[in-house]
Tab-separated table of C-alpha atoms and ligand atoms in Angstrom:
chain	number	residue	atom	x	y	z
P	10	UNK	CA	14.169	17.570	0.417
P	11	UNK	CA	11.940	15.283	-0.776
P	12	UNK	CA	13.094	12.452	-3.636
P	13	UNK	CA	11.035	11.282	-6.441
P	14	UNK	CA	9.136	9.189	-4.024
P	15	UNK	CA	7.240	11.674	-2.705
P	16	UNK	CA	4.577	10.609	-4.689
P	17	UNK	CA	4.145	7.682	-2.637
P	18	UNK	CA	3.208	9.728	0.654
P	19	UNK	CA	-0.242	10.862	1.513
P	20	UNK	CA	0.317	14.101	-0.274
P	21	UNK	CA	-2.080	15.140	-2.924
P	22	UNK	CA	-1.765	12.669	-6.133
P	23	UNK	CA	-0.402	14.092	-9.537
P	24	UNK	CA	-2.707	16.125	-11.627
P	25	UNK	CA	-4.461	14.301	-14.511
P	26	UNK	CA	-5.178	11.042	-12.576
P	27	UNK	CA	-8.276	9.817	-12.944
P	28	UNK	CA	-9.440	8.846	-9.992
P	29	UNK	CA	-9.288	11.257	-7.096
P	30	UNK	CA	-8.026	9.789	-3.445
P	31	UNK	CA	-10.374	8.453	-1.282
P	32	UNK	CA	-10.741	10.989	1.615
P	33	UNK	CA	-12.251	9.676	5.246
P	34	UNK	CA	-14.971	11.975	5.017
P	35	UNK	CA	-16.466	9.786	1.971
P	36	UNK	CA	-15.475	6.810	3.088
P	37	UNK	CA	-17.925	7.837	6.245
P	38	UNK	CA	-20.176	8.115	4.050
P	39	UNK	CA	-20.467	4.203	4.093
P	40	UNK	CA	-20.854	1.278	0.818
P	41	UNK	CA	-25.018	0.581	1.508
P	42	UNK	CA	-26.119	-1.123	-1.350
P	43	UNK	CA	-28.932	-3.520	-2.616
P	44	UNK	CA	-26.676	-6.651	-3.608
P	45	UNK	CA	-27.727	-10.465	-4.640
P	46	UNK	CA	-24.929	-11.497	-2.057
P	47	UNK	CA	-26.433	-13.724	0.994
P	48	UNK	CA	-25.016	-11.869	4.105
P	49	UNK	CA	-24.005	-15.182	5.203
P	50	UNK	CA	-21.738	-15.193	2.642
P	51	UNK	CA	-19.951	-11.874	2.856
P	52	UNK	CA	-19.665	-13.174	6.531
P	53	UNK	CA	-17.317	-16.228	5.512
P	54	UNK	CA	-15.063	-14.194	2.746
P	55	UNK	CA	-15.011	-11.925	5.658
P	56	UNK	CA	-13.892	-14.507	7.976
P	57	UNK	CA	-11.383	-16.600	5.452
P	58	UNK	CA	-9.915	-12.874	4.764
P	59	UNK	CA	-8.710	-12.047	8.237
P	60	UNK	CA	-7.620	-15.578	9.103
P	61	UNK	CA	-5.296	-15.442	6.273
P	62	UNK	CA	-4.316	-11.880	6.041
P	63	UNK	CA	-2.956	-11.897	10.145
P	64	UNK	CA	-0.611	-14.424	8.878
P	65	UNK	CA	2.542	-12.704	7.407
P	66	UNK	CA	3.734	-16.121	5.847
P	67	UNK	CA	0.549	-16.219	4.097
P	68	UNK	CA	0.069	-12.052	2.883
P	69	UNK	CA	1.836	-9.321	4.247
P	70	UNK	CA	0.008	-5.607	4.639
P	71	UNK	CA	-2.082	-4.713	1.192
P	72	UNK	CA	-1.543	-7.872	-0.244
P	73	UNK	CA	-3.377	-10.225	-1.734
P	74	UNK	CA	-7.351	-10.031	-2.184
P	75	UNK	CA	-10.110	-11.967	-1.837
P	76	UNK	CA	-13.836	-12.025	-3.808
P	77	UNK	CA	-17.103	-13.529	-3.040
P	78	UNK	CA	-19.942	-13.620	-5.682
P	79	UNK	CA	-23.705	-14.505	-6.592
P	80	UNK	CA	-24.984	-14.856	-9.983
P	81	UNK	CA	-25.180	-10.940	-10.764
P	82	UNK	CA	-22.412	-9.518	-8.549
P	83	UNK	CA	-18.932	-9.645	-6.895
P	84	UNK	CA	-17.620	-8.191	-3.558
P	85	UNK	CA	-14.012	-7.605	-3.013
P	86	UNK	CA	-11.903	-6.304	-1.501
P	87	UNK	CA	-10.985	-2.667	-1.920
P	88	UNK	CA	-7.621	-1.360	-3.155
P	89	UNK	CA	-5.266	-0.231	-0.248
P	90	UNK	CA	-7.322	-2.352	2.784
P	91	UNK	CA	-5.715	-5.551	4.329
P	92	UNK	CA	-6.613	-8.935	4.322
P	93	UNK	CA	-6.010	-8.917	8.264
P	94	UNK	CA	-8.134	-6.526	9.166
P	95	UNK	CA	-10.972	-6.566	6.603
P	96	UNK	CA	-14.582	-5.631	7.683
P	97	UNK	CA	-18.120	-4.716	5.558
P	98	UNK	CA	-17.068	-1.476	4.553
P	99	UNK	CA	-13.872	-2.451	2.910
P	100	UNK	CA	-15.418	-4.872	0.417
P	101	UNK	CA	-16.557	-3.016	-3.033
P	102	UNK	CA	-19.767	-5.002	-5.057
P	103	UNK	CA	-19.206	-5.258	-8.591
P	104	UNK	CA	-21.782	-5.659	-11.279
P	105	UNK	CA	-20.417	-8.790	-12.833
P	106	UNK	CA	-22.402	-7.800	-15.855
P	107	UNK	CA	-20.911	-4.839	-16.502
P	108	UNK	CA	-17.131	-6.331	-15.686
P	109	UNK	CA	-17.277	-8.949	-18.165
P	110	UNK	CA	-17.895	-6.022	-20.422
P	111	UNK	CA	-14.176	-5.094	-19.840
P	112	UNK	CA	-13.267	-7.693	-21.834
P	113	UNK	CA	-15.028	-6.752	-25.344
P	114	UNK	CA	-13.507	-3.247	-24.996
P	115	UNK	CA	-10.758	-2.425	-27.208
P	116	UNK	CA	-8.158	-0.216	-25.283
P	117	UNK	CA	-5.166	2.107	-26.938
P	118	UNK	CA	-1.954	0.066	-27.384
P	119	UNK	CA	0.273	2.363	-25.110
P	120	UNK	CA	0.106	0.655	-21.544
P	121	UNK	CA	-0.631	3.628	-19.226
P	122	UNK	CA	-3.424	4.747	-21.114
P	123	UNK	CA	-4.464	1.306	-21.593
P	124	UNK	CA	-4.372	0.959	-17.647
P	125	UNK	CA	-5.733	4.231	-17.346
P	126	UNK	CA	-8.913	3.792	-19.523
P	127	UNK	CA	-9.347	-0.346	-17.965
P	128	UNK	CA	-9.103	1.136	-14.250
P	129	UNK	CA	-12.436	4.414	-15.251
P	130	UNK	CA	-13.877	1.376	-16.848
P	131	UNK	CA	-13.557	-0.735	-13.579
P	132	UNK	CA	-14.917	2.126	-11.057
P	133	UNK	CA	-18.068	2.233	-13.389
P	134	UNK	CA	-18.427	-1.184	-13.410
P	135	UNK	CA	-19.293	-0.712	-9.474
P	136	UNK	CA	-22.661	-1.561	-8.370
P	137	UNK	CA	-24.702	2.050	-7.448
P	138	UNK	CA	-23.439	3.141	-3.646
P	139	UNK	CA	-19.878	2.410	-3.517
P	140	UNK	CA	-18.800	5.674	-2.696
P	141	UNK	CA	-14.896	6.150	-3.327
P	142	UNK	CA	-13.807	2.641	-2.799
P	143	UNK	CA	-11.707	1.059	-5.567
P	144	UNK	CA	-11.996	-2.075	-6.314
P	145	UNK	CA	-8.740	-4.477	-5.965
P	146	UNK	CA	-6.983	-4.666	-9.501
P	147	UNK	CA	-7.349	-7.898	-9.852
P	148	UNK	CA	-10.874	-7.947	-9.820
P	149	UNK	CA	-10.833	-9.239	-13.585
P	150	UNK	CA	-9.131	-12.474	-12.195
P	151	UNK	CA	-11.282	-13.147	-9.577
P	152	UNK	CA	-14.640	-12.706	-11.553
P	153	UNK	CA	-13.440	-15.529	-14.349
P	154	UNK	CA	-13.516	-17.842	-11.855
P	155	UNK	CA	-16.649	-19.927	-11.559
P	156	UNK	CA	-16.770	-20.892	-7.774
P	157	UNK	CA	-18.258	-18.368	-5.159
P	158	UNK	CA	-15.362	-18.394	-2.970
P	159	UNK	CA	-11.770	-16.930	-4.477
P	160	UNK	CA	-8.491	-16.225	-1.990
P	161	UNK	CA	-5.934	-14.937	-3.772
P	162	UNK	CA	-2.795	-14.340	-1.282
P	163	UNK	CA	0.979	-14.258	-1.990
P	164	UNK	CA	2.367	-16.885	0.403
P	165	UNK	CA	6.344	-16.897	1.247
P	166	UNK	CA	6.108	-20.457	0.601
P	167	UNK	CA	4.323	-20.637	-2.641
P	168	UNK	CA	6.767	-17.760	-3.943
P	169	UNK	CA	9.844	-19.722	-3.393
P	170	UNK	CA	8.177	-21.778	-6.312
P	171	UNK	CA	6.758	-18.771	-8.083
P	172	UNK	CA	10.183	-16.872	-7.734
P	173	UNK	CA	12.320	-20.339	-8.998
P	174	UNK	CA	14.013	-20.394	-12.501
P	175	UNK	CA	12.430	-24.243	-12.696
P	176	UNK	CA	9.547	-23.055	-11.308
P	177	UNK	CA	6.450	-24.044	-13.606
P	178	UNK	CA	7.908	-27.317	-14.043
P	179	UNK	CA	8.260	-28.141	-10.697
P	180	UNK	CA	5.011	-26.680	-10.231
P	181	UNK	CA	3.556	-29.157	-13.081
P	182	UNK	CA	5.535	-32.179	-11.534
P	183	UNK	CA	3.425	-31.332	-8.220
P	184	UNK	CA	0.228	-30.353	-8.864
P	185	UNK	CA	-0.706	-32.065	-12.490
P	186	UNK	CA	-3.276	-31.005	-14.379
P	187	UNK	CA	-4.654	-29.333	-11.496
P	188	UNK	CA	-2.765	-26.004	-12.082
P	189	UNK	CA	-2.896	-23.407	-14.272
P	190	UNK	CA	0.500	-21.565	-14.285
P	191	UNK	CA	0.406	-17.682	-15.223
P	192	UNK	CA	3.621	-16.857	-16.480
P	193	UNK	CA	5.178	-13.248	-15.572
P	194	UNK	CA	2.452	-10.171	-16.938
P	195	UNK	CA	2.144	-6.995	-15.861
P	196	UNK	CA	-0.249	-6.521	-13.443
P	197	UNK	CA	-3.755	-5.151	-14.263
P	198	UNK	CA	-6.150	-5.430	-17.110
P	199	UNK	CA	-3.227	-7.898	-19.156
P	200	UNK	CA	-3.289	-10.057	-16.264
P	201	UNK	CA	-7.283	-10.334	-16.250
P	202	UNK	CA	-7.297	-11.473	-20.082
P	203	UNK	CA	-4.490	-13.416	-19.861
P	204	UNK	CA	-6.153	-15.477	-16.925
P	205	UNK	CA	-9.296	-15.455	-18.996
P	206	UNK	CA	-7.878	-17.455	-21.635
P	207	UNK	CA	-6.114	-19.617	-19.551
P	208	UNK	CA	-9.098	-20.554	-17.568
P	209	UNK	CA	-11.003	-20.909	-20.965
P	210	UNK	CA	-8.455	-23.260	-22.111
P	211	UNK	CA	-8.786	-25.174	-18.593
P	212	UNK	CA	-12.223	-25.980	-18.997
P	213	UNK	CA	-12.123	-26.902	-22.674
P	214	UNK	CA	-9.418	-29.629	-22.129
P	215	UNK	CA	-10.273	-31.020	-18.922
P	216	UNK	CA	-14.312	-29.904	-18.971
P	217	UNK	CA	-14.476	-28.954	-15.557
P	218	UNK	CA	-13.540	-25.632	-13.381
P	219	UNK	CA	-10.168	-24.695	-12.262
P	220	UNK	CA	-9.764	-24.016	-8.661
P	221	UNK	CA	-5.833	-23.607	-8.471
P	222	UNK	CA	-3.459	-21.048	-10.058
P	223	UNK	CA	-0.422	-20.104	-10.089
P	224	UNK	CA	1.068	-16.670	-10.968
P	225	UNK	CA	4.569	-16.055	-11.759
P	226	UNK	CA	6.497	-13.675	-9.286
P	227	UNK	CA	3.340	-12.691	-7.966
P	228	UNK	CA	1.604	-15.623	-5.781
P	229	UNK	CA	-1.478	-17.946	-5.272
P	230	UNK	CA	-5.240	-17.664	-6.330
P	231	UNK	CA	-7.503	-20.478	-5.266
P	232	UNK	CA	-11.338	-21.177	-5.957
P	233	UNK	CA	-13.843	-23.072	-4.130
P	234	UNK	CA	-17.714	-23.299	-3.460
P	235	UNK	CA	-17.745	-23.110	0.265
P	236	UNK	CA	-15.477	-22.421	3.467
P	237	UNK	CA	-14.083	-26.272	3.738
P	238	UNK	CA	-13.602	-26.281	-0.019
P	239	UNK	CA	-11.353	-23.310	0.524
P	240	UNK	CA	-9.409	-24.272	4.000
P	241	UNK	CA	-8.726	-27.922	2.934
P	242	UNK	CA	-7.413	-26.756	-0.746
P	243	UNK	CA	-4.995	-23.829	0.771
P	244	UNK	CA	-3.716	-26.436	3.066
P	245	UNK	CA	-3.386	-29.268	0.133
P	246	UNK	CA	-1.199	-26.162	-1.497
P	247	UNK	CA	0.981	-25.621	1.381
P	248	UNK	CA	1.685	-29.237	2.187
P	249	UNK	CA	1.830	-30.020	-1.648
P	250	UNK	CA	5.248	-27.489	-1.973
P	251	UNK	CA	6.195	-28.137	1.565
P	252	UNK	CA	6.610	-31.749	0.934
P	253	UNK	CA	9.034	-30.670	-2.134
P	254	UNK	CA	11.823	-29.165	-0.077
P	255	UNK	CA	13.904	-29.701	2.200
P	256	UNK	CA	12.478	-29.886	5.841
P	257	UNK	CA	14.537	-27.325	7.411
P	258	UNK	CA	13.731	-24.992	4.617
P	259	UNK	CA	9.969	-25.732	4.948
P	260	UNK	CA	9.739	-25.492	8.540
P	261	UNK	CA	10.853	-21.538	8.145
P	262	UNK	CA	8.171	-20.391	5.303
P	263	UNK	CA	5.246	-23.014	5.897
P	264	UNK	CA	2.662	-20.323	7.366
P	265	UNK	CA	0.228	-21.539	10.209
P	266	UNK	CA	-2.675	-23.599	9.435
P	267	UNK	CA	-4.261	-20.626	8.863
P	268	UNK	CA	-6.328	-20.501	12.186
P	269	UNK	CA	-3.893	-19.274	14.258
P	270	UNK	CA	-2.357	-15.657	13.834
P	271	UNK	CA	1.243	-15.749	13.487
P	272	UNK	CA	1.378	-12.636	11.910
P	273	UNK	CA	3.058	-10.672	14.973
P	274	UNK	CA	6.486	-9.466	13.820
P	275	UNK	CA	9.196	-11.379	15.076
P	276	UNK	CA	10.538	-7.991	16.837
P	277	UNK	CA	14.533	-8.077	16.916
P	278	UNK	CA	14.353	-8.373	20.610
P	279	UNK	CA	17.589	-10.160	20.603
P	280	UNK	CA	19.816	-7.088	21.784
P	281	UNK	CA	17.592	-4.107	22.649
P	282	UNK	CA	19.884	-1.219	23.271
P	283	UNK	CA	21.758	-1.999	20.456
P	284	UNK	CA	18.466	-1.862	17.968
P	285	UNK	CA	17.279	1.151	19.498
P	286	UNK	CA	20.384	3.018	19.554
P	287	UNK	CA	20.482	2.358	15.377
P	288	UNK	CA	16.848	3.506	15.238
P	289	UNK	CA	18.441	6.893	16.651
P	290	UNK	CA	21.349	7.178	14.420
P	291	UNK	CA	19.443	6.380	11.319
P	292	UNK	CA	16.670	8.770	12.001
P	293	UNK	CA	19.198	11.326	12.319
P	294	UNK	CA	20.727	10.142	9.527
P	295	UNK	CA	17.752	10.649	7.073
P	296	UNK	CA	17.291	14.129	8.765
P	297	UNK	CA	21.105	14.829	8.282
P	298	UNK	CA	20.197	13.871	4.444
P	299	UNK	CA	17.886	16.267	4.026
P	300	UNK	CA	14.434	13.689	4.366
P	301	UNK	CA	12.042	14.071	6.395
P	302	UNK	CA	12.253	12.718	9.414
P	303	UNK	CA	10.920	9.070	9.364
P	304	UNK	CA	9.278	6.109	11.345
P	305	UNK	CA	11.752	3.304	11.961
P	306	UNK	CA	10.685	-0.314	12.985
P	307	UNK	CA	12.967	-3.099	13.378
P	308	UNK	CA	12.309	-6.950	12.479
P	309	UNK	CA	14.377	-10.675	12.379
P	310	UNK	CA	13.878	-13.645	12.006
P	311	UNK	CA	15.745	-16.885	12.342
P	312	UNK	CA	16.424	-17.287	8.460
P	313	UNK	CA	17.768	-13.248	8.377
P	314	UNK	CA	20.139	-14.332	11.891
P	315	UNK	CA	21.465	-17.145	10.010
P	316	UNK	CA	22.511	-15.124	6.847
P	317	UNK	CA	22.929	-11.472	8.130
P	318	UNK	CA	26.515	-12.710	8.889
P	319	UNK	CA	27.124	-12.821	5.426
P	320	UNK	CA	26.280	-9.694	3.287
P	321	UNK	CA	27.841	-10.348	0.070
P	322	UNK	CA	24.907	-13.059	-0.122
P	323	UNK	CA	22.250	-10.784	1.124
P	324	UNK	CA	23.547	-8.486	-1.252
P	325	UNK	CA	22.672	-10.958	-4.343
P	326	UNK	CA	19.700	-12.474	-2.632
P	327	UNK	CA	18.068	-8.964	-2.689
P	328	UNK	CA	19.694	-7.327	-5.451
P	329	UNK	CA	15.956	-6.632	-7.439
P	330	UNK	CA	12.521	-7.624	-5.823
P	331	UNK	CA	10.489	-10.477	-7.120
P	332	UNK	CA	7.410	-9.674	-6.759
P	333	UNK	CA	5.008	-6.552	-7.005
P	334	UNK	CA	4.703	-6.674	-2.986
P	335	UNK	CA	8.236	-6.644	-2.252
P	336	UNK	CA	9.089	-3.594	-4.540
P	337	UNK	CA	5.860	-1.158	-3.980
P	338	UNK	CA	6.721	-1.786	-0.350
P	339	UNK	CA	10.330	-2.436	-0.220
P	340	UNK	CA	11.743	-0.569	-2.969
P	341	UNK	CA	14.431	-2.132	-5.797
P	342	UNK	CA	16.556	-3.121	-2.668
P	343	UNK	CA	17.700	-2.400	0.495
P	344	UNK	CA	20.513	-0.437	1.737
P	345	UNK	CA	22.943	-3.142	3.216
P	346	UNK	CA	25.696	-1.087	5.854
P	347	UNK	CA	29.078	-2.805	5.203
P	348	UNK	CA	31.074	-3.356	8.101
P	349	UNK	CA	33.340	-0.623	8.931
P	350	UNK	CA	36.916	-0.042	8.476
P	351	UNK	CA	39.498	-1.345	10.698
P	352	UNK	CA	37.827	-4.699	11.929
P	353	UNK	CA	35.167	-3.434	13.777
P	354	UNK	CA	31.879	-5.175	14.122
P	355	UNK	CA	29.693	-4.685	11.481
P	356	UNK	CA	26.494	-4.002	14.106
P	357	UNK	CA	28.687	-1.446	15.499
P	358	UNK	CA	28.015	2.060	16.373
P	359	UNK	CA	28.258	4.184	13.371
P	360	UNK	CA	28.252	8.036	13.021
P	361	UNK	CA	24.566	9.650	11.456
P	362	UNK	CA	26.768	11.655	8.847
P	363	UNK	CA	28.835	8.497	7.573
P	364	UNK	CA	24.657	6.934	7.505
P	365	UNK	CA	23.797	9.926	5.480
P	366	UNK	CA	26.985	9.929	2.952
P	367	UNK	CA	25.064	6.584	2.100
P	368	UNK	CA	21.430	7.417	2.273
P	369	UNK	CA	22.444	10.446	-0.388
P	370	UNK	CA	24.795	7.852	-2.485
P	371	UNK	CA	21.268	5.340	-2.117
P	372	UNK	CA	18.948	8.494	-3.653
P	373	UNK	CA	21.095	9.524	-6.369
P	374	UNK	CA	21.214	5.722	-7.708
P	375	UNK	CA	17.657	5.058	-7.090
P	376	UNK	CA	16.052	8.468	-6.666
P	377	UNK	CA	14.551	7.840	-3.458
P	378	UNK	CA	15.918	7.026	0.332
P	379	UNK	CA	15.986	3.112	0.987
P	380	UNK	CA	12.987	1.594	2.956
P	381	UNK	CA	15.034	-0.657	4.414
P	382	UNK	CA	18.122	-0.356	5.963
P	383	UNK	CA	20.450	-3.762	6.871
P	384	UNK	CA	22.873	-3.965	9.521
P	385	UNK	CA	24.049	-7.058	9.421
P	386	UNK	CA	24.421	-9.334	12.143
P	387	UNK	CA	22.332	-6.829	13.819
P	388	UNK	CA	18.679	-6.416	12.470
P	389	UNK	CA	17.115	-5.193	9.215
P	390	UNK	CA	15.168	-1.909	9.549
P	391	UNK	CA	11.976	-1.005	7.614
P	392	UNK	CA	11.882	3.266	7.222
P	393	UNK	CA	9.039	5.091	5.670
P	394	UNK	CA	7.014	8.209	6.674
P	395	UNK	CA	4.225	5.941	8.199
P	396	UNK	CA	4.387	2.850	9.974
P	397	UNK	CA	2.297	0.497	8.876
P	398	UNK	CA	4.356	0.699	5.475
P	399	UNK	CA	7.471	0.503	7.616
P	400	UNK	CA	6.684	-2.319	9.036
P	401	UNK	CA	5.539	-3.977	5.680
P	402	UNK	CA	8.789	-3.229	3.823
P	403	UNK	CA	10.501	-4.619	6.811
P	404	UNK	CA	8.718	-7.765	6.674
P	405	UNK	CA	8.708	-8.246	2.827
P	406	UNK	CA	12.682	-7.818	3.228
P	407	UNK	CA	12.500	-10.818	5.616
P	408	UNK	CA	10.212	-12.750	3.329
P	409	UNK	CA	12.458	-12.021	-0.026
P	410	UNK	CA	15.364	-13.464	1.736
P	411	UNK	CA	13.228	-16.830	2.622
P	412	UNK	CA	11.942	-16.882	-1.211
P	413	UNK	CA	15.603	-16.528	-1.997
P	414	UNK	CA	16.642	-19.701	0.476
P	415	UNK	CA	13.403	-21.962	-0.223
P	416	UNK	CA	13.539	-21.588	-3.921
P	417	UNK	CA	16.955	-23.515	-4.008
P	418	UNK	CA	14.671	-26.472	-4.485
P	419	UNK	CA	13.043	-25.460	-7.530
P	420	UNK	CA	16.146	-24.788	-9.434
P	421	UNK	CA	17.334	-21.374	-7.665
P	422	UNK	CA	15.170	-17.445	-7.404
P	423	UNK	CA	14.463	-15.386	-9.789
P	424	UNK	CA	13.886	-12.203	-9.446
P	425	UNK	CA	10.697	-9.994	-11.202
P	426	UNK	CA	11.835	-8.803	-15.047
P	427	UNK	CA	12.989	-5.327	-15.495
P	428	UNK	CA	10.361	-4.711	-17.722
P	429	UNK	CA	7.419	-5.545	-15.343
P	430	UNK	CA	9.657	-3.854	-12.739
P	431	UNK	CA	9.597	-0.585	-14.667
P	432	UNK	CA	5.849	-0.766	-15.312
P	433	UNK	CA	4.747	-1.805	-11.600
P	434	UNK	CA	6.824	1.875	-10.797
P	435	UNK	CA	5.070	3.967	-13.049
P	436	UNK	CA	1.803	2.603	-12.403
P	437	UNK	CA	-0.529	4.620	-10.945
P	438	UNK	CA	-2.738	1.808	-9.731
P	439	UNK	CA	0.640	0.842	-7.382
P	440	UNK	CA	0.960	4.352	-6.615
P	441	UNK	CA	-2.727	5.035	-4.801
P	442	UNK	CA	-2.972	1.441	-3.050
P	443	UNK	CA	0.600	2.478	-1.243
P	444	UNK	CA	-0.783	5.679	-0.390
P	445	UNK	CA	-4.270	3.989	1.202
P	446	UNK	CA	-1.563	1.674	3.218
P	447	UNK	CA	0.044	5.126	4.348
P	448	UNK	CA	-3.085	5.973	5.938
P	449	UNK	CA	-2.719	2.986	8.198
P	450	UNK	CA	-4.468	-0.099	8.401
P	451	UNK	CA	-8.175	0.288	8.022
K	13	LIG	ZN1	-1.652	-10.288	-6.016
């Protein structure tokens, strides 16, 4: 059988959506348009995008989006592509005209119709030619900014201070009057007015642009006019929090300069035979609970081999997600194996029916299967129906326990509110950019 989250697989979407799935044939179809863009600039958002998005510390799969813009329009990046891989054809131009229209419309009060009528308004808000592509939902956001150049990315680093209870005063002690500090909103059309005001605000008290902003449980946006404005602020970000913790702490969610790709995962290589033989008994193990039967990566890293010896602290460290990334990909939480009776170690071979018992005790609490499975001391397993997602939810498992671990500094984690956790899962937006990532990694 399939759970509740079958609506998150490549199947068709629910009736009454508004906007129908992109399907290859269209995309073939290709995004030629007459835009004010200089192609030399395209080239560089193009560039910037890939040399951040290939490094996990810095965006992991679909996350994170990036903008470039002239006087009369924007490009970004389309809903569902990844930062790593961007090319031409995955960047959707915007008639900035038409966007800032959004923001005199008066929507209903009840959010998903709200969302609903934003997101039709967005799509015809798209310069003529765009064929199916959506544009990224935070398109709002990026078009308030002045400067050409916007990189908005959700960095492991910059999350431990997103994700902190003392986070926006830790952030203010840091950066000054240089930030702008979005507290947690739901994703979407409240988050473009909200950063609308506070941008508004920015300029009228300090009378220049803002090129640095924070977002609560949700990551980094930064502005500037040209490549070097960009590179040199990012790393003035990263060396800015870096500099704030402890050095052991930094060393293990600083991402690369951002030049070279360090975005290969980490790969659990550290005992082979036992990984693989858990990749066979949890596969049977989903089949044995009635799923279908799934793709299974594994992934470490050196913070997960430190704490995977203790589960009753992964256990609270991942107890909710705390960002949008980390539950569209990762679920609520993972399912953490305790070890089994009678001493034995916890990495142990187990039997795919006593996997199962749990998988089916997993669905009925959450109403789907986990998308990640721990076995601690062993490896952490990322399970979906496709792997590029697979390996996402394996790596945003990883980077949740870092957030959890760096954010000590900055007065402890905290995790997304249930309320923006409820709306992120009924939100179709959430729903269709998953799906694109299903599709693998254009
Ligand atoms: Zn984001």
């Amino acid at each position: 059988m399939r759970g509740p989250g079958a609506e998150c697989s490549s199947a068709a979407p629910a009736p009454g959506k508004a906007i129908a799935p992109c399907d290859a044939a269209r995309y073939a179809v290709g995004t030629m348009t007459t835009d004010t863009i200089p192609a030399g600039d395209r080239e560089t958002i193009l560039r910037l995008s890939r040399e951040y998005g290939s490094d996990r510390r810095w965006v992991i799969a679909g996350g994170g989006n990036t903008s470039v813009k002239s006087e009369a329009h924007l490009a970004i990046k389309a809903s569902g592509r990844s930062l790593g891989t961007l090319s031409e054809e995955g960047l959707v131009v915007m008639d900035r005209a038409a966007l800032s229209g959004l923001f005199d419309r008066r929507y209903p009060d009840d959010e998903a119709e709200r969302e609903r009528h934003a997101l039709a308004d967005l799509m015809d808000a798209r310069a003529a030619g765009q064929g199916e592509l959506r544009p990224s939902v935070e398109t709002l956001m990026h078009d308030v900014f002045a400067q050409r150049y916007v990189v908005h990315t959700h960095p492991t680093l910059v999350n431990t201070l997103t994700c902190a209870v003392d986070g926006e005063r830790h952030a203010r002690e840091i950066f000054g009057d240089e930030l702008i500090w979005v507290p947690v909103v739901n994703p979407g059309y409240v988050l473009g007015l909200i950063v609308r005001e506070a941008i508004t605000a920015f300029r009228r008290e300090h009378r220049r642009e803002p090129w640095l902003m924070l977002l609560a449980n949700h990551g980094l946006v930064v502005a500037g006019e040209n490549e070097e404005e960009i590179r040199q602020r990012q790393r003035a970000v990263i060396e800015a929090i870096a500099g704030s913790m402890p050095e052991d702490d930094a060393r293990l969610v600083r991402p690369a300069a951002g030049v070279d790709p360090a975005g290969k995962p980490s790969g659990a290589d550290g005992d082979r035979a036992s990984i693989d033989a858990w990749i066979e008994t949890l596969r049977a193990a989903w089949v044995e609970a009635g799923e279908d039967e799934p793709v299974i990566v594994a992934d470490s890293d050196e913070n997960f081999a430190e704490q995977s010896g203790d589960p009753a602290l992964m256990h609270e460290h991942l107890r909710a997600p705390f960002s949008p990334d980390h539950l569209v990909y990762a679920y609520r939480t993972p399912l953490i194996l305790d070890a089994p009776a009678g001493g034995a170690s916890p990495s142990g071979p187990r039997s795919p029916g006593e996997i199962a018992e749990q998988i089916r005790a997993f669905r009925d609490l959450h109403r789907r299967p986990p998308r990640v499975v721990i076995v601690p001391s062993l490896a952490l397993f990322g399970v979906a129906q496709a792997e590029p997602v697979a390996r996402a939810a394996a790596a945003l498992c990883l980077d949740a326990l870092l957030i959890a671990r760096g954010a000590a500094a900055f007065g402890g984690y905290a995790f997304m509110p249930e309320e923006q956790i409820r709306f992120i899962e009924g939100w179709e937006v959430e729903r269709f950019r998953l799906k694109q990532s299903e599709q693998g990694d254009r």
